[in-house]
Coordinates of C-alpha atoms (C1' of nucleotides) in Angstrom, one line a residue:
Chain A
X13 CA 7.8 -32.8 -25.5
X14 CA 5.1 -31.4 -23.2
X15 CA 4.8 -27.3 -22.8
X16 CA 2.7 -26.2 -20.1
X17 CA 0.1 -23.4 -22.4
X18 CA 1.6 -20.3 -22.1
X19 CA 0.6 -17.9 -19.8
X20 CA -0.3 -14.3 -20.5
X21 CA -0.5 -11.4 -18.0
X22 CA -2.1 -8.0 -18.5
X23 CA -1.7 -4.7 -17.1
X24 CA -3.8 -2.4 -17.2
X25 CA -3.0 1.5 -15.7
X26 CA -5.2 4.4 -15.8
X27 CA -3.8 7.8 -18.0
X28 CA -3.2 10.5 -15.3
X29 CA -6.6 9.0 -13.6
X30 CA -7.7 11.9 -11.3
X31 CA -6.6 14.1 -13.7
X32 CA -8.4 12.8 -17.0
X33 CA -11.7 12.0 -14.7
X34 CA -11.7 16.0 -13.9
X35 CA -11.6 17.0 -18.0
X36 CA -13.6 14.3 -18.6
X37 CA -16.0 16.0 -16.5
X38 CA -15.8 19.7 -17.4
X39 CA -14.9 20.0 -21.0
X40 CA -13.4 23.5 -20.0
X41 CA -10.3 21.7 -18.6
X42 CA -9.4 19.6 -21.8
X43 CA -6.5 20.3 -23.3
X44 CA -5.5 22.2 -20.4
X45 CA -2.7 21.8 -18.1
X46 CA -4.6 20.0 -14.7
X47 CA -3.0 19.7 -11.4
X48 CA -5.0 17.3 -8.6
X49 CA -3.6 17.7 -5.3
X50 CA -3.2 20.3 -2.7
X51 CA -3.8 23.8 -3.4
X52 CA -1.0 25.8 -4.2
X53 CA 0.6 28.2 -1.1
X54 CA -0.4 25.3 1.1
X55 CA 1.4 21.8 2.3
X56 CA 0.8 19.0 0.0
X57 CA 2.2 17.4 -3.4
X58 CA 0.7 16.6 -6.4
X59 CA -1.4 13.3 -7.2
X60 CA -1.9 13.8 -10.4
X61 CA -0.9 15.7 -13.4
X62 CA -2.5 15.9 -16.7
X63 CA -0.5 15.4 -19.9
X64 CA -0.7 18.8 -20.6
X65 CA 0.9 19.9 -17.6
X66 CA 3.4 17.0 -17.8
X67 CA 5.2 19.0 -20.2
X68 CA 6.1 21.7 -17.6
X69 CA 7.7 18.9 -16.0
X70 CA 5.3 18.2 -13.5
X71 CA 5.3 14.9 -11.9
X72 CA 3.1 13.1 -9.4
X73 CA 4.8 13.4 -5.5
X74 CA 6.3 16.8 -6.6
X75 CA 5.8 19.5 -3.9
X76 CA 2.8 21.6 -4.9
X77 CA 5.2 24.9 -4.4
X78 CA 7.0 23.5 -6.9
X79 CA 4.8 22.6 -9.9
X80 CA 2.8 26.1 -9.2
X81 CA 6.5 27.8 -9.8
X82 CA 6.8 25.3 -13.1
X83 CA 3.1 26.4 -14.5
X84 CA 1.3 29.1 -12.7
X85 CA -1.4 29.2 -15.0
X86 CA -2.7 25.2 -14.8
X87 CA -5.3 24.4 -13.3
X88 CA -5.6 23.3 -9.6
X89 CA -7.7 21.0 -8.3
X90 CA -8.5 19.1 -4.9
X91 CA -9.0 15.7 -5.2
X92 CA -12.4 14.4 -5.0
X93 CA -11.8 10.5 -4.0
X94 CA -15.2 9.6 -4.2
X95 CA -15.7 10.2 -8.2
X96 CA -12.4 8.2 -8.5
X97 CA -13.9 5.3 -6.8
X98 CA -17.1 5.4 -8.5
X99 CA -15.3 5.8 -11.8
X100 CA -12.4 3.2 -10.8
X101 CA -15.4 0.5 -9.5
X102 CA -17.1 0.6 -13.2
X103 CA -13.5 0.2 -14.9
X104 CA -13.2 -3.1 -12.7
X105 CA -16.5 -4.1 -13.3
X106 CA -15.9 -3.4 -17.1
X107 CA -13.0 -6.0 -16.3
X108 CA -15.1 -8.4 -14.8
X109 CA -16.8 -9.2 -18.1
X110 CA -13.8 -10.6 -19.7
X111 CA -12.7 -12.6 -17.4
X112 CA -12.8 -13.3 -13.5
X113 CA -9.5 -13.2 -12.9
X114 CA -9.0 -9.5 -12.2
X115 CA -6.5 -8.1 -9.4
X116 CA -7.0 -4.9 -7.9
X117 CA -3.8 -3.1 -7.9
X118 CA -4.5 0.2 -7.0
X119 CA -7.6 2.8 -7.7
X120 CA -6.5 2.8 -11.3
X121 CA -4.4 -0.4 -12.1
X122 CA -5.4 -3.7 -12.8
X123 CA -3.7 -6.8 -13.7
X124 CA -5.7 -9.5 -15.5
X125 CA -4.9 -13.4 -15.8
X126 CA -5.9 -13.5 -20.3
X127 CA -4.6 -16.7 -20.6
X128 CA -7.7 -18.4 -21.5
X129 CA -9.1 -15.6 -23.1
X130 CA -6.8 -16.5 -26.5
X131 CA -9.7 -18.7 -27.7
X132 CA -11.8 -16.5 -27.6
X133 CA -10.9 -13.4 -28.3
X134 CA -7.8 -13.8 -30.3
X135 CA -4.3 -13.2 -29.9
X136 CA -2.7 -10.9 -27.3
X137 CA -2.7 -7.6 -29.1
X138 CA -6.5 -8.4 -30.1
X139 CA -7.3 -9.1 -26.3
X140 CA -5.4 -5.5 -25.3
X141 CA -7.4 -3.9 -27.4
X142 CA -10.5 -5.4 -26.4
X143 CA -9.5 -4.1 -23.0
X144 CA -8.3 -0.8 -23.8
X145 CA -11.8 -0.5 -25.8
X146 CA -14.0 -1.7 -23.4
X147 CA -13.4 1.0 -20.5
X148 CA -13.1 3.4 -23.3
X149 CA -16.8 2.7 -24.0
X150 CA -17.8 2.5 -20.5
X151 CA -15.9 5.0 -19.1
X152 CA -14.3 7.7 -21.5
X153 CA -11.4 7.3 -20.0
X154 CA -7.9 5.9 -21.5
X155 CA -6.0 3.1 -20.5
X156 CA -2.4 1.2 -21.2
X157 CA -2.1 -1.7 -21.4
X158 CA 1.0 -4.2 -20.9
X159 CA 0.7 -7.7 -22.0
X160 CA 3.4 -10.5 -21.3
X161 CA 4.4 -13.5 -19.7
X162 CA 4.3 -12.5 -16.4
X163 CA 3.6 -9.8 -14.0
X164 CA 6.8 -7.4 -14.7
X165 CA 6.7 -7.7 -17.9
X166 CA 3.1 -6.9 -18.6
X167 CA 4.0 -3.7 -15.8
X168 CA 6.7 -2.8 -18.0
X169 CA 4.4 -2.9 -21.1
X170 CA 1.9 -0.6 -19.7
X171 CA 5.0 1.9 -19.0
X172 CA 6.4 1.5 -22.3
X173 CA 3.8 3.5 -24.3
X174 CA 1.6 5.8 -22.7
X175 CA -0.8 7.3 -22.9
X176 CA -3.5 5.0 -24.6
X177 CA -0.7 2.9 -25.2
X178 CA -0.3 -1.3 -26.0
X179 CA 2.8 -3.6 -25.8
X180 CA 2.8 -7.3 -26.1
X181 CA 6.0 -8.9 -25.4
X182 CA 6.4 -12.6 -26.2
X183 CA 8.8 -14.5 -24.0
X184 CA 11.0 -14.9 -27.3
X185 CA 11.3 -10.9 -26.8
X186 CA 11.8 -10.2 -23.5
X187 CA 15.5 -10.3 -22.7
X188 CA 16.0 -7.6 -25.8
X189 CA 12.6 -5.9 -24.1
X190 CA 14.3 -5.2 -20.9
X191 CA 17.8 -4.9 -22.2
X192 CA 18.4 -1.3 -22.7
X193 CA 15.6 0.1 -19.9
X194 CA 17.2 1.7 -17.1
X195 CA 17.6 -0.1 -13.8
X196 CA 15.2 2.3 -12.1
X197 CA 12.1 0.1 -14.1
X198 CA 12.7 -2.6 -12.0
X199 CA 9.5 -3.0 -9.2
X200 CA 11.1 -1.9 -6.1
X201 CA 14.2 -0.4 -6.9
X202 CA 14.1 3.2 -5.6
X203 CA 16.3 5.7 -5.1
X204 CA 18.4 4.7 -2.5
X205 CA 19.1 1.1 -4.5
X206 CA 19.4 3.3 -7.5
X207 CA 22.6 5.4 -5.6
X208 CA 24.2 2.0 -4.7
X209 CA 24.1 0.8 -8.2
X210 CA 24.8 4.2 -9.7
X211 CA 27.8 3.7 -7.4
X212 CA 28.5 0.3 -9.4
X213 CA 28.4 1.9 -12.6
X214 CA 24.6 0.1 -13.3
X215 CA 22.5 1.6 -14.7
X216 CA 20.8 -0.6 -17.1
X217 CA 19.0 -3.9 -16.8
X218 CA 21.6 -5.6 -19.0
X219 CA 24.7 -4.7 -16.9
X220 CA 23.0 -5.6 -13.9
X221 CA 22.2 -9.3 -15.6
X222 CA 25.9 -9.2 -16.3
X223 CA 26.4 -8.7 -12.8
X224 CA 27.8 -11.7 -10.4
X225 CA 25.5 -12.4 -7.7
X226 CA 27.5 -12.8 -4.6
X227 CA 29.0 -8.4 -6.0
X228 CA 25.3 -7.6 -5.7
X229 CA 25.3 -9.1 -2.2
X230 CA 27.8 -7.3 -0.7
X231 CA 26.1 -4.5 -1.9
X232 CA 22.1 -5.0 -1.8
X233 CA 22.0 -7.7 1.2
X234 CA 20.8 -11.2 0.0
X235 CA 17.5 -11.0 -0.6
X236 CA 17.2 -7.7 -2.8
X237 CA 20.7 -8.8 -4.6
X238 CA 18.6 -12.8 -6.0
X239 CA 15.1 -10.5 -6.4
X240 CA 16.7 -7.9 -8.5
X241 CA 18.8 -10.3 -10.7
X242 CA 15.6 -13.0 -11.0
X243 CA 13.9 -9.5 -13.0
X244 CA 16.7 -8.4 -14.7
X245 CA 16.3 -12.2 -16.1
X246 CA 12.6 -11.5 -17.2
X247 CA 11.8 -14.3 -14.5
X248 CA 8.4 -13.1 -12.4
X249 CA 5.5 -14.0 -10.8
X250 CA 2.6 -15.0 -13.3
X251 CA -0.5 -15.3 -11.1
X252 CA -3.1 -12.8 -10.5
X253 CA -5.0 -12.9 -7.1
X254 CA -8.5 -11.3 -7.1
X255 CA -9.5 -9.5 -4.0
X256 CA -6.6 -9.8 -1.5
X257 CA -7.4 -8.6 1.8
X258 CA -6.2 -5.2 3.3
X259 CA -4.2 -6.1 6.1
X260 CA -4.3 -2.8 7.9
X261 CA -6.4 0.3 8.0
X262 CA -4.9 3.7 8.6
X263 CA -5.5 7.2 9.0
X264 CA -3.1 10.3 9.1
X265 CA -3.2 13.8 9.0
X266 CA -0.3 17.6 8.5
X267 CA -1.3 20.4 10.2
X268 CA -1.3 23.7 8.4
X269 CA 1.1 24.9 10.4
X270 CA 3.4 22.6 13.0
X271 CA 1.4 22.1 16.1
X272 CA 2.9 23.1 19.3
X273 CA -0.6 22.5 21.1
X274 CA -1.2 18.8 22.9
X275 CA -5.2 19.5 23.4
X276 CA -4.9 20.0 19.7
X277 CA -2.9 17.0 18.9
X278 CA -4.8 15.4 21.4
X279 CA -8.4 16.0 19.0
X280 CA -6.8 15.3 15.7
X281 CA -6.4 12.1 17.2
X282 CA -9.1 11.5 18.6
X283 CA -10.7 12.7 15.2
X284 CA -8.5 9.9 13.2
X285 CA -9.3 7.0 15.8
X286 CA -13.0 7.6 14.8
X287 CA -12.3 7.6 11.1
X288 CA -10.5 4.2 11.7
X289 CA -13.1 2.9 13.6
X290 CA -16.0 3.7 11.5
X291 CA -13.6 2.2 8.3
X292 CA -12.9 -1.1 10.3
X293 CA -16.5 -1.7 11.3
X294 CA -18.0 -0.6 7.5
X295 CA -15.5 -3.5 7.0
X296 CA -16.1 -5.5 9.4
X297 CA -12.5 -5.5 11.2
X298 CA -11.1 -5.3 14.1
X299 CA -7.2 -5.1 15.2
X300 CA -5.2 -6.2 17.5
X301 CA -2.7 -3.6 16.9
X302 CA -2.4 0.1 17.5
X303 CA -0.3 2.1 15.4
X304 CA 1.0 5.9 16.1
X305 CA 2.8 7.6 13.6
X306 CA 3.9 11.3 14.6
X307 CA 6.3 13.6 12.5
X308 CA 7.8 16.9 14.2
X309 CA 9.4 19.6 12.4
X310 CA 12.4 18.4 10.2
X311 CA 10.3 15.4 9.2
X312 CA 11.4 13.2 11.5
X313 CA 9.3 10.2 12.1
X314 CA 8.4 8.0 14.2
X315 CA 6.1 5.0 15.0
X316 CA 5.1 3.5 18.1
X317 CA 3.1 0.1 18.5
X318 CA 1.4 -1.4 21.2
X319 CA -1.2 -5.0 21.0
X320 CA -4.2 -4.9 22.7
X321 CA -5.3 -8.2 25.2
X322 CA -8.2 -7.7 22.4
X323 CA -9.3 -6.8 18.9
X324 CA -11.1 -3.4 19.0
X325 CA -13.1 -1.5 16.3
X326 CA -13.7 1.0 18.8
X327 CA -12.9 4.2 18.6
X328 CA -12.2 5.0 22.5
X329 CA -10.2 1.9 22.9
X330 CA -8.1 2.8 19.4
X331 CA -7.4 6.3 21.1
X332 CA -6.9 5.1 24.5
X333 CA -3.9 3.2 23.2
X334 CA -2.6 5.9 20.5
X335 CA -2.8 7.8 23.5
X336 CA -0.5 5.8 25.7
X337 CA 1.4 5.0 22.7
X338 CA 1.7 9.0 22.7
X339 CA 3.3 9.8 26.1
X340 CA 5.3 6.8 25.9
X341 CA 8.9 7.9 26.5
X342 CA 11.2 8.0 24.0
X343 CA 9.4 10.5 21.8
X344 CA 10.7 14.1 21.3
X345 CA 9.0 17.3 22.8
X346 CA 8.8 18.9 19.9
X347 CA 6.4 20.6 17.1
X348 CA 4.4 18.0 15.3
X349 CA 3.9 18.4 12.0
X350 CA 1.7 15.2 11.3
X351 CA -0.3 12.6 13.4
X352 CA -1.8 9.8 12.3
X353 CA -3.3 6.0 13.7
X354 CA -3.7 2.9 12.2
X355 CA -5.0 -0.6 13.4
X356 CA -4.0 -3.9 12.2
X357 CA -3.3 -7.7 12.7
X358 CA -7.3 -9.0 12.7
X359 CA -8.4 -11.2 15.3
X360 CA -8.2 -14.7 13.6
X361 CA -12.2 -15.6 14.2
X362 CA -14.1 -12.5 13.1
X363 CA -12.5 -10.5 10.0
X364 CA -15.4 -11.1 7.4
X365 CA -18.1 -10.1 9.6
X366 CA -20.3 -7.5 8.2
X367 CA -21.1 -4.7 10.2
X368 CA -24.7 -4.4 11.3
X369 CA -24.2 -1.3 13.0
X370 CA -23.0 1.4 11.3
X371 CA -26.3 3.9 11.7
X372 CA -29.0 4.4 13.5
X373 CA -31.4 2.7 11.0
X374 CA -29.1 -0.2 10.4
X375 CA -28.3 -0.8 14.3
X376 CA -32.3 -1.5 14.7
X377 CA -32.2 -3.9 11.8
X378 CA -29.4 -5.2 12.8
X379 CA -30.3 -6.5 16.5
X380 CA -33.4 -8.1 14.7
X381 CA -31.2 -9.8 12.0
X382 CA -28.8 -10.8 15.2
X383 CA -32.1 -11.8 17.6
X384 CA -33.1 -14.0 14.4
X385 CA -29.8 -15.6 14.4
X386 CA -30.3 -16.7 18.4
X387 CA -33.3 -17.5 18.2
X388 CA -32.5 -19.8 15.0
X389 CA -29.7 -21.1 16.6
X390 CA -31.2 -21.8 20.2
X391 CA -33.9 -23.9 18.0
X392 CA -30.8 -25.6 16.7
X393 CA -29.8 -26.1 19.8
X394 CA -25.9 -24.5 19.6
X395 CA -26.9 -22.0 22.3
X396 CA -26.6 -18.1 21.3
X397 CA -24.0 -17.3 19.0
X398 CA -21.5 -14.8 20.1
X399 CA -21.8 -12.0 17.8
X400 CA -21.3 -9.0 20.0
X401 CA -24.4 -7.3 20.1
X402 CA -23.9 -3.6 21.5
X403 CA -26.3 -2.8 24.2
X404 CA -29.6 -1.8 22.9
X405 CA -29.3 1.7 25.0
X406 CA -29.8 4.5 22.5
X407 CA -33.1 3.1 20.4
Chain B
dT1 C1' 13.5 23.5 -1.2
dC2 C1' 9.9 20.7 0.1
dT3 C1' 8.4 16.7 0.9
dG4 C1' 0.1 14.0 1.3
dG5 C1' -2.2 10.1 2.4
dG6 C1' -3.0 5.6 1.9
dG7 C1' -0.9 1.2 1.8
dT8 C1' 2.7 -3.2 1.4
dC9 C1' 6.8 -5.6 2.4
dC10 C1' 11.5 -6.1 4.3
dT11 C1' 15.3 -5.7 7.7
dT12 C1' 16.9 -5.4 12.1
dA13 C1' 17.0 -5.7 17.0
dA14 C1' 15.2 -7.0 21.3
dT15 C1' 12.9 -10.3 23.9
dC16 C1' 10.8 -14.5 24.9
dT17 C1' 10.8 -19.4 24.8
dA18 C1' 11.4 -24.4 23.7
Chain C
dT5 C1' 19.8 -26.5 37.3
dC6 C1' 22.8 -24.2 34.3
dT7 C1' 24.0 -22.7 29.8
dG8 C1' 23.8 -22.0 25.1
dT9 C1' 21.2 -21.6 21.1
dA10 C1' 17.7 -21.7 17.5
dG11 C1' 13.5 -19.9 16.4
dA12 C1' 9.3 -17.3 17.1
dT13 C1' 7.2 -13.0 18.2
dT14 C1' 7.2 -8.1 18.8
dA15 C1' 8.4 -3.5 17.7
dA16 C1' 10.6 0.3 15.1
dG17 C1' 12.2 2.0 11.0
dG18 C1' 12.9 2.3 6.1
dA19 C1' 12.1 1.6 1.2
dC20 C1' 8.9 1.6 -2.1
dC21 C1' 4.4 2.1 -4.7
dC22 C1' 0.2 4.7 -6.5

DNA sequence: TCTGGGGTCCTTAATCTA
DNA sequence: TCTGTAGATTAAGGACCC
């Protein structure tokens, strides 16, 4: 009998990552309850809580009103996105040195193909440690770390222990693994699929394996009914895909106060079509498709589309459609609580191009890189390649 | 009571089209 | 040409994740 080698999954997750970064920083805060997120008396939740101030109960996505009434005396902090990313790049690159295999899940989670890296490191638990060591060394920071046959299950691992946590599950152990954990564990089951199976009388991942398929239907449609049984059976995917591509870019903003103002509404948007823009082209994107997303008082949201004959990374064309998109009908007069604009859906031909562009220093050099290119390619004789170069106007 | 800002993916409905 | 339909495309909303 042939077996295919077995495969093993890691995941890697970050301990309370914005939150550790800021007492890694200022020893003052360690040990301390920390709270990254908005400032307390304003609109906002929190993106991060430190251990510390986990045991007041406060989660991440909590209203900020809310963890200040749970522990008044933590310590509140903005978030400052740029350390994260500096600290989150050397993590990955820390991951790049055991193996190349490495898939970006978010700012502070990782998963990692080890298969091959049995030989030679050693087994699983060896390899998590390894890990967990590494961006200790580099970084300072903590990690947990999930190790199993496939995706979920290394996800679940990282969860099962934290922080500085490691679980290996073996495929021999996962059906007793996922057994008792509550439904909720499950990737994509959320609250409202939680009420529904609540409803059932499910609530953990063996009752729901115990489940008929075609009950689940009726209940969950298709689709979610086969996805959710397929993990309560341990059954995954098992590949990791380095660098997927973003497929949209998006940017959003609440008011202090709702906004009964249109010139205002009018400049935060112009103000977020800009931020796109500049994104896209450091990016080198362009969309076909606008996005507007508004929410008036009450939280009621809505989204309005609209394709362009063309891609655009420009920031008047991204407004001049948000705009229309705007004062198309259909959308409530109302107090706005947030705007935001978004682009997506790249033109097939040009999504990788860099952008040559993006300051005044780097538009000269960047004409001169693109007048080498035609002139390199006239020589060639393809005729000049059409790269878009912006009228040379403001040198 | 209060609910940010970035994303992804799925469902549904309307419309277009072969 | 009429009619019906299957399938693709577009748009809006919702669930979910970090």
């Amino acid at each position: 009998m042939h077996h295919p080698p077995q495969r093993w999954i890691a995941h890697m997750d970050l301990d309370a990552f914005f939150a550790s970064c800021e007492q890694r920083d200022d020893p003052a805060l360690r040990g301390r309850p920390v709270v990254v997120g908005a400032r307390p008396g304003q609109r906002g939740v929190v993106a991060a809580a430190s251990y510390e101030a986990r045991r007041y109960g406060i989660r991440s996505a909590m209203p900020i009103a809310e963890a200040a009434r749970r522990c008044p005396h933590a310590v509140y902090l903005r978030p400052d996105l740029e350390k994260y990313r500096r600290v989150s790049r050397q993590v990955f690159e820390v991951l790049g040195t055991l193996t190349p295999s490495v898939e970006t899940a978010s700012i502070d989670e990782a998963y990692l193909d080890v298969s091959g890296l049995e030989r030679l490191l050693g087994p699983p638990d060896t390899i998590g440690r390894e890990i967990k060591h590494r961006i200790h060394a580099a970084t300072g920071l903590t990690a947990s770390v999930g190790i199993g046959p496939n995706r979920l299950i290394a996800k679940l691992g990282s969860e099962y222990r934290k922080p500085d946590g490691l679980t290996v599950v073996s495929p021999a152990q996962v059906a007793d693994f996922l057994a008792p954990m509550p439904v909720g564990n499950l990737r994509g089951l959320g609250p409202q699929t939680l009420k529904i199976l609540d409803r059932l009388g499910i609530r953990t991942v063996a009752r729901l394996r115990a489940m008929p398929l075609h009950v689940l239907e009726q209940h969950l449609g298709r689709h979610a009914a086969a996805g959710f049984l397929r993990q309560a059976e341990g059954i995954a995917p098992d590949r990791v895909i380095p660098d997927r591509a973003r497929k949209s870019i998006s940017k959003e903003t609440t008011f202090a106060t709702d906004c009964t103002n249109p010139d205002v509404v009018h400049a935060t948007l112009r103000r977020l079509a800009a931020e796109v823009a500049r994104t896209a082209r450091g990016e080198g994107l362009a969309g076909t498709v606008v996005t507007l997303k508004i929410r008036y008082a009450g939280f009621e949201t809505h989204t309005r589309q609209r394709k362009r004959a063309a891609a655009t990374c420009d920031e008047r064309e991204i407004l001049e459609t948000a705009v229309q998109l705007l004062h198309a009908r259909g959308l409530p007069d109302k107090p706005v609580r947030l705007v935001g604009v978004g682009i997506s859906e790249w033109s097939a031909t040009d999504t990788t191009q860099p952008d040559l562009f993006d300051s005044p220093q780097r538009r000269t050099a960047g004409r001169q890189v693109l007048r080498t290119i035609d002139a390199v390619s006239e020589k060639f004789g393809h005729g000049k390649l059409q790269l878009g170069v912006p009228p040379a106007s403001d040198t």
